[in-house]
Short mmCIF file of C-alpha atoms in Angstrom, two decimals:
data_model
loop_
_atom_site.label_atom_id
_atom_site.label_comp_id
_atom_site.label_asym_id
_atom_site.label_seq_id
_atom_site.Cartn_x
_atom_site.Cartn_y
_atom_site.Cartn_z
CA MET A 1 -17.85 6.91 -8.31
CA PRO A 2 -15.85 4.86 -6.27
CA ASN A 3 -13.58 2.50 -8.06
CA SER A 4 -14.43 -1.14 -8.22
CA LEU A 5 -12.87 -4.32 -9.31
CA ARG A 6 -13.81 -7.90 -9.37
CA GLY A 7 -11.10 -10.66 -9.16
CA THR A 8 -10.99 -14.17 -8.15
CA GLY A 9 -11.02 -15.39 -4.66
CA PHE A 10 -8.34 -15.69 -1.60
CA VAL A 11 -8.47 -17.89 1.14
CA SER A 12 -9.00 -16.97 4.78
CA HIS A 13 -8.58 -19.04 7.88
CA HIS A 14 -9.02 -16.46 10.63
CA GLY A 15 -11.87 -14.31 9.55
CA ASP A 16 -14.99 -14.58 7.68
CA GLU A 17 -16.68 -17.76 7.98
CA ALA A 18 -14.13 -19.37 10.11
CA GLN A 19 -15.47 -17.23 12.96
CA ALA A 20 -18.90 -18.88 12.83
CA GLY A 21 -17.28 -22.23 13.99
CA GLY A 22 -15.94 -20.38 17.22
CA CYS A 23 -12.45 -19.77 15.96
CA GLY A 24 -11.11 -16.33 16.73
CA ARG A 25 -8.72 -13.96 14.83
CA GLY A 26 -5.30 -15.36 14.33
CA ARG A 27 -6.23 -19.02 13.58
CA ARG A 28 -3.62 -20.42 11.40
CA ARG A 29 -2.80 -23.84 9.70
CA ALA A 30 0.82 -25.07 9.17
CA ASN A 31 0.25 -24.74 5.55
CA TRP A 32 -1.07 -21.10 5.81
CA ASP A 33 1.99 -19.04 4.63
CA THR A 34 2.55 -21.22 1.59
CA THR A 35 -1.09 -21.20 0.59
CA MET A 36 -1.06 -17.39 0.82
CA ARG A 37 1.98 -16.80 -1.12
CA LEU A 38 0.43 -19.07 -3.96
CA LEU A 39 -2.86 -17.39 -3.93
CA GLU A 40 -1.17 -13.98 -3.91
CA LEU A 41 0.81 -14.77 -6.88
CA VAL A 42 -1.97 -16.57 -8.88
CA GLU A 43 -5.43 -14.87 -8.03
CA ARG A 44 -4.87 -11.68 -5.97
CA GLU A 45 -2.67 -9.43 -8.17
CA ALA A 46 -5.53 -6.77 -9.18
CA GLU A 47 -7.04 -6.51 -5.62
CA SER A 48 -3.60 -6.35 -3.95
CA ALA A 49 -2.54 -3.78 -6.28
CA LEU A 50 -5.87 -1.58 -5.56
CA LEU A 51 -4.94 -1.97 -1.58
CA SER A 52 -1.14 -0.96 -2.59
CA ALA A 53 -2.48 2.03 -4.40
CA ALA A 54 -4.45 3.03 -1.48
CA PHE A 55 -1.48 2.92 0.91
CA GLU A 56 0.66 5.00 -1.68
CA ARG A 57 -2.02 7.61 -1.72
CA LEU A 58 -1.91 7.85 2.01
CA VAL A 59 1.76 8.08 2.37
CA ALA A 60 1.41 10.98 -0.29
CA GLY A 61 -0.81 12.79 1.98
CA SER A 62 -4.42 11.63 0.80
CA GLY A 63 -6.94 10.03 3.09
CA GLN A 64 -8.74 7.08 1.75
CA VAL A 65 -11.30 4.67 2.31
CA VAL A 66 -11.30 1.03 1.20
CA LEU A 67 -14.45 -1.08 1.42
CA VAL A 68 -13.54 -4.85 1.15
CA ALA A 69 -17.10 -6.30 0.56
CA GLY A 70 -18.09 -10.01 0.05
CA GLU A 71 -19.73 -13.14 1.55
CA ALA A 72 -18.58 -15.19 4.35
CA GLY A 73 -15.45 -16.80 3.54
CA ILE A 74 -14.71 -15.14 0.55
CA GLY A 75 -11.20 -14.14 1.90
CA LYS A 76 -11.56 -10.68 3.00
CA THR A 77 -9.40 -10.74 6.04
CA SER A 78 -6.47 -12.57 4.31
CA LEU A 79 -6.52 -10.01 1.48
CA ILE A 80 -6.45 -7.37 4.30
CA GLN A 81 -3.65 -8.83 6.11
CA ALA A 82 -1.51 -9.33 2.95
CA ALA A 83 -2.02 -5.94 2.49
CA LEU A 84 -1.05 -5.00 5.81
CA ALA A 85 2.20 -7.07 5.76
CA ARG A 86 3.37 -4.92 2.79
CA ALA A 87 2.42 -1.54 4.29
CA PRO A 88 5.14 1.30 3.59
CA ASP A 89 7.70 2.00 6.24
CA GLY A 90 6.31 4.45 8.76
CA VAL A 91 2.53 3.72 8.39
CA ARG A 92 0.84 2.93 11.65
CA VAL A 93 -1.39 0.00 11.48
CA LEU A 94 -4.29 -0.22 14.07
CA THR A 95 -6.78 -3.22 13.75
CA GLY A 96 -10.16 -4.09 15.36
CA GLY A 97 -12.96 -6.34 14.64
CA CYS A 98 -16.52 -6.41 15.09
CA ASP A 99 -18.25 -9.64 16.82
CA ASP A 100 -21.52 -11.25 16.54
CA LEU A 101 -22.70 -10.79 20.13
CA VAL A 102 -26.14 -10.90 21.78
CA ALA A 103 -24.99 -8.04 24.23
CA PRO A 104 -23.87 -5.03 22.54
CA ASN A 105 -20.22 -3.96 22.99
CA PRO A 106 -20.06 -0.62 22.48
CA LEU A 107 -17.17 0.88 20.45
CA GLY A 108 -15.47 -2.77 20.96
CA ALA A 109 -13.91 -2.55 17.57
CA ILE A 110 -12.52 1.04 17.90
CA ARG A 111 -11.18 0.41 21.66
CA GLU A 112 -9.44 -2.83 20.30
CA ALA A 113 -7.75 -0.83 17.44
CA PHE A 114 -6.71 2.09 19.78
CA ALA A 115 -5.92 0.01 22.77
CA ASP A 116 -2.10 0.09 22.54
CA THR A 117 -2.09 4.12 21.81
CA ASP A 118 -2.55 7.06 23.95
CA ALA A 119 -5.86 7.77 22.97
CA GLY A 120 -7.44 6.81 26.26
CA LEU A 121 -10.78 5.62 25.12
CA GLY A 122 -11.83 3.07 27.98
CA ASP A 123 -13.20 5.23 30.36
CA LEU A 124 -14.97 7.62 27.79
CA ALA A 125 -16.58 4.45 25.96
CA ALA A 126 -17.58 3.20 29.38
CA ALA A 127 -19.62 6.59 30.23
CA GLY A 128 -21.03 6.76 26.50
CA ALA A 129 -19.27 10.18 26.05
CA ILE A 130 -19.13 9.86 22.36
CA HIS A 131 -18.30 13.33 21.59
CA ASP A 132 -15.15 13.06 23.62
CA VAL A 133 -14.39 9.81 22.01
CA LEU A 134 -14.49 11.25 18.51
CA GLU A 135 -12.41 14.43 19.62
CA ARG A 136 -9.63 12.21 20.93
CA LEU A 137 -9.53 9.73 18.19
CA VAL A 138 -9.25 12.74 15.56
CA ALA A 139 -6.41 14.01 17.51
CA ASN A 140 -4.73 10.78 17.87
CA VAL A 141 -4.85 10.11 14.08
CA HIS A 142 -3.98 13.60 13.44
CA ASP A 143 -0.69 13.64 15.88
CA GLY A 144 0.00 9.78 14.74
CA GLY A 145 1.18 10.38 11.39
CA ALA A 146 0.11 7.98 8.29
CA THR A 147 -2.38 5.47 9.91
CA ALA A 148 -4.01 2.47 8.41
CA LEU A 149 -7.38 1.77 10.72
CA VAL A 150 -8.74 -1.60 9.79
CA ILE A 151 -12.38 -2.33 11.03
CA GLU A 152 -13.36 -5.78 10.11
CA ASP A 153 -16.86 -7.37 9.88
CA LEU A 154 -18.85 -3.96 9.97
CA HIS A 155 -22.13 -5.75 9.44
CA TRP A 156 -21.84 -6.78 13.15
CA ALA A 157 -20.89 -3.48 14.24
CA ASP A 158 -22.56 -1.50 17.08
CA ASP A 159 -24.24 1.87 16.20
CA ALA A 160 -21.40 3.62 18.16
CA THR A 161 -18.75 2.09 15.95
CA ILE A 162 -20.67 2.83 12.76
CA ASP A 163 -20.87 6.59 14.07
CA VAL A 164 -17.03 6.68 14.55
CA VAL A 165 -16.20 5.25 11.04
CA ALA A 166 -18.69 7.70 9.32
CA TYR A 167 -17.52 10.54 11.45
CA LEU A 168 -13.84 9.72 10.24
CA ALA A 169 -14.79 9.15 6.79
CA ARG A 170 -16.31 12.71 6.40
CA ARG A 171 -12.93 14.24 7.87
CA LEU A 172 -10.38 12.37 5.44
CA ASP A 173 -9.61 15.82 3.52
CA HIS A 174 -7.53 16.76 6.81
CA LEU A 175 -6.77 13.41 8.42
CA PRO A 176 -3.64 11.06 7.40
CA LEU A 177 -6.08 8.25 7.47
CA LEU A 178 -6.61 5.00 5.37
CA LEU A 179 -9.73 3.63 6.83
CA ILE A 180 -10.11 -0.34 5.60
CA VAL A 181 -13.43 -1.63 6.26
CA SER A 182 -14.79 -5.26 5.69
CA PHE A 183 -18.15 -6.30 5.66
CA ARG A 184 -20.56 -8.95 4.20
CA ASP A 185 -22.42 -7.30 1.28
CA ASP A 186 -25.12 -9.79 1.34
CA GLU A 187 -26.20 -8.96 4.96
CA VAL A 188 -25.87 -5.16 4.72
CA ASP A 189 -29.30 -4.36 3.18
CA ALA A 190 -30.74 -1.12 2.53
CA GLY A 191 -32.02 -0.72 6.08
CA HIS A 192 -28.75 -1.90 7.83
CA PRO A 193 -27.30 0.59 10.33
CA ALA A 194 -23.93 0.24 8.31
CA GLN A 195 -25.49 2.21 5.48
CA ARG A 196 -25.07 5.46 7.38
CA PHE A 197 -21.45 4.91 6.84
CA LEU A 198 -21.38 3.67 3.40
CA ALA A 199 -23.42 6.80 2.39
CA VAL A 200 -20.86 9.24 3.57
CA ALA A 201 -17.72 7.41 2.29
CA PRO A 202 -16.41 10.37 -0.02
CA ALA A 203 -16.83 8.96 -3.72
CA GLY A 204 -13.53 10.53 -4.76
CA ALA A 205 -11.53 8.77 -2.11
CA THR A 206 -13.22 5.62 -1.95
CA THR A 207 -12.03 2.26 -3.36
CA TYR A 208 -14.26 -0.87 -3.51
CA VAL A 209 -12.59 -4.39 -3.65
CA ARG A 210 -14.81 -7.18 -4.10
CA PRO A 211 -13.01 -10.50 -3.64
CA THR A 212 -14.64 -13.30 -5.83
CA PRO A 213 -14.74 -17.24 -5.43
CA PHE A 214 -11.72 -19.08 -6.69
CA SER A 215 -11.71 -20.15 -10.43
CA VAL A 216 -11.39 -23.72 -11.44
CA ALA A 217 -7.79 -23.05 -12.02
CA GLY A 218 -7.30 -21.86 -8.53
CA VAL A 219 -8.94 -24.71 -7.05
CA ALA A 220 -6.71 -26.89 -9.16
CA ALA A 221 -3.60 -25.37 -7.85
CA LEU A 222 -4.63 -25.86 -4.25
CA CYS A 223 -5.84 -29.62 -5.26
CA THR A 224 -2.07 -30.39 -6.61
CA GLY A 225 -1.22 -33.64 -4.88
CA THR A 226 -4.68 -34.70 -3.75
CA PRO A 227 -7.36 -37.07 -4.82
CA TYR A 228 -9.81 -34.33 -5.53
CA ASP A 229 -11.11 -33.39 -8.90
CA PRO A 230 -10.75 -29.77 -9.20
CA ALA A 231 -13.94 -29.31 -11.08
CA GLU A 232 -16.18 -31.41 -8.88
CA LEU A 233 -14.42 -29.53 -5.89
CA HIS A 234 -15.45 -26.20 -7.53
CA GLY A 235 -18.73 -27.38 -8.32
CA ILE A 236 -19.71 -28.45 -4.58
CA THR A 237 -18.07 -25.39 -3.05
CA SER A 238 -18.85 -22.78 -5.60
CA GLY A 239 -15.32 -21.50 -5.33
CA ASN A 240 -15.75 -20.37 -1.95
CA PRO A 241 -12.24 -20.04 -0.40
CA PHE A 242 -13.33 -21.34 3.04
CA PHE A 243 -15.24 -24.28 1.73
CA VAL A 244 -12.51 -25.12 -0.64
CA THR A 245 -9.70 -25.07 1.97
CA GLU A 246 -11.67 -26.41 4.72
CA SER A 247 -12.58 -29.43 2.37
CA LEU A 248 -9.21 -30.22 1.34
CA ALA A 249 -7.99 -30.16 5.01
CA ALA A 250 -10.70 -32.38 6.14
CA PRO A 251 -10.13 -36.18 6.93
CA ALA A 252 -11.15 -38.24 3.80
CA ASP A 253 -13.56 -40.26 5.89
CA GLN A 254 -15.51 -36.99 6.91
CA ALA A 255 -18.69 -36.25 4.91
CA LEU A 256 -18.67 -32.57 5.73
CA PRO A 257 -15.71 -30.73 6.99
CA ALA A 258 -16.77 -30.09 10.78
CA SER A 259 -15.70 -26.23 10.47
CA VAL A 260 -18.13 -26.10 7.24
CA ALA A 261 -20.77 -27.76 9.37
CA ALA A 262 -20.62 -25.44 12.22
CA ALA A 263 -20.49 -22.35 9.74
CA VAL A 264 -23.52 -23.67 7.92
CA THR A 265 -25.18 -24.40 11.22
CA ALA A 266 -24.56 -20.83 12.59
CA ARG A 267 -26.44 -19.26 9.49
CA LEU A 268 -29.19 -21.93 10.00
CA ARG A 269 -29.80 -20.70 13.52
CA ARG A 270 -30.97 -17.55 12.39
CA LEU A 271 -33.84 -19.08 10.45
CA SER A 272 -37.42 -18.92 11.99
CA PRO A 273 -38.99 -22.65 12.72
CA PRO A 274 -41.13 -22.16 9.49
CA GLY A 275 -38.25 -20.89 7.54
CA HIS A 276 -35.99 -23.81 8.60
CA ALA A 277 -38.81 -26.35 7.85
CA ALA A 278 -39.25 -25.18 4.51
CA LEU A 279 -35.65 -24.90 3.64
CA GLU A 280 -35.20 -28.73 5.08
CA SER A 281 -38.05 -29.54 2.45
CA VAL A 282 -35.99 -28.42 -0.44
CA SER A 283 -32.77 -29.60 0.77
CA VAL A 284 -33.18 -32.83 -0.84
CA TRP A 285 -33.13 -31.28 -4.35
CA THR A 286 -29.86 -30.70 -6.11
CA GLY A 287 -29.34 -27.79 -8.72
CA LEU A 288 -32.01 -25.48 -9.66
CA LEU A 289 -35.41 -25.77 -8.08
CA ASP A 290 -38.16 -24.82 -10.48
CA PHE A 291 -40.58 -22.17 -8.81
CA ASP A 292 -43.63 -24.16 -10.03
CA PHE A 293 -42.28 -27.37 -8.44
CA ALA A 294 -41.33 -25.49 -5.22
CA GLU A 295 -44.89 -24.34 -5.00
CA ALA A 296 -46.26 -27.50 -5.62
CA LEU A 297 -43.88 -28.98 -2.87
CA LEU A 298 -44.55 -26.36 -0.32
CA GLY A 299 -47.67 -24.68 -1.25
CA PRO A 300 -48.42 -21.60 1.00
CA ASP A 301 -45.06 -22.26 2.92
CA LEU A 302 -43.15 -21.12 -0.23
CA ALA A 303 -42.94 -17.66 1.24
CA GLN A 304 -41.01 -18.81 4.05
CA LEU A 305 -38.07 -19.56 1.68
CA SER A 306 -37.62 -15.75 1.60
CA GLU A 307 -35.75 -15.90 4.91
CA ALA A 308 -33.27 -18.34 3.53
CA GLU A 309 -32.78 -15.86 0.43
CA GLN A 310 -32.33 -13.00 2.59
CA LEU A 311 -29.65 -14.74 4.59
CA GLY A 312 -27.82 -15.87 1.30
CA ILE A 313 -28.39 -19.42 1.74
CA LEU A 314 -30.68 -19.60 -1.45
CA VAL A 315 -30.23 -17.44 -4.33
CA GLY A 316 -32.98 -16.76 -7.08
CA GLU A 317 -32.17 -17.33 -10.65
CA SER A 318 -34.59 -17.15 -13.78
CA GLY A 319 -37.10 -19.89 -13.38
CA GLY A 320 -36.16 -20.96 -9.72
CA LEU A 321 -34.02 -21.39 -6.67
CA ARG A 322 -30.75 -22.99 -5.64
CA PHE A 323 -28.62 -23.38 -2.85
CA ARG A 324 -25.77 -20.79 -3.00
CA HIS A 325 -23.37 -23.41 -2.24
CA GLU A 326 -23.71 -27.21 -2.71
CA LEU A 327 -22.03 -27.80 0.67
CA ALA A 328 -24.61 -25.49 2.38
CA ARG A 329 -27.47 -27.82 1.07
CA ARG A 330 -25.41 -31.26 2.13
CA GLY A 331 -24.81 -29.33 5.60
CA HIS A 332 -28.53 -28.84 6.06
CA GLY A 333 -28.91 -32.62 6.02
CA VAL A 334 -25.53 -34.36 6.22
CA GLY A 335 -23.43 -34.48 9.29
CA PRO A 336 -19.78 -34.61 9.63
CA ASP A 337 -19.87 -38.26 10.99
CA GLN A 338 -21.59 -39.66 7.83
CA SER A 339 -19.88 -41.61 5.34
CA ALA A 340 -17.75 -39.98 2.62
CA ALA A 341 -19.78 -41.78 -0.17
CA SER A 342 -22.92 -40.23 1.15
CA ALA A 343 -21.61 -36.54 0.56
CA GLY A 344 -19.72 -37.62 -2.94
CA ARG A 345 -16.31 -37.30 -1.28
CA PRO A 346 -13.59 -38.98 -3.23
#
């Protein structure tokens, strides 16, 4: 069985939900380094230890897979980057990310990761010569020594990228490779193409790392010196690191941080018009929405809420439904130009 561990949250400013607002990798804020050190010490010891152990096994000659899974904004990118910063001397680090594109970008993440190597994938990828690509990748990893290959946001991967990571995962017994893959587990259902990779990740050499939201204590550490009440901020963000840090960084007179509004809007755009209308109807309700009340409110349109549940906007609990994050509920009807009082800001 793969190793698994649940811990507390870790903030991400340059991956996860931040990309929904149009920001690319590498986005940073002036206080990012200080915040990262604080959270690494307070809320990331266990997850960091798992990744460090994987690097140690790589250096000892054992190929590994690390799966970093969690919802958007939970801090997968930051956790990975902190681990890469501590990578042992002599380990080659290659990173690539999948993007949410309408037009497919075959092997985009793989070509990005190996762009500065001698793998020479460009022409082969363009020609669709997948077998030659696989041969070159295996040879490059074999000859390159201990290698950490990071592929982020696998939930957006094209089929060819999934084929490559699955191919490499099946050959870890003779490759000096640590394959670190991040994905939104709430978007990778049983029928998602990424399951082809997850199904072949070797159980004895695979570690799951599942970042979880900030605790109230973690939020309190970030709130030091601000007018925010940690318990209240935790309540409206559900401890999601992206929502917490963006709320703290937003101007005090802004009802909803623009970055959060953009992230919420990006997810809402994936709803069909009937699904969006049904969600609009229930967004006026705070807390748990009783199933019977929801049925009385929506009638036959109640079934349209299943889309929002599948997208992780709503979560089902015993007896009813609720918005996964209170800020997502507010983002459905509260714009960033509205008053702070209307959204309960201090």
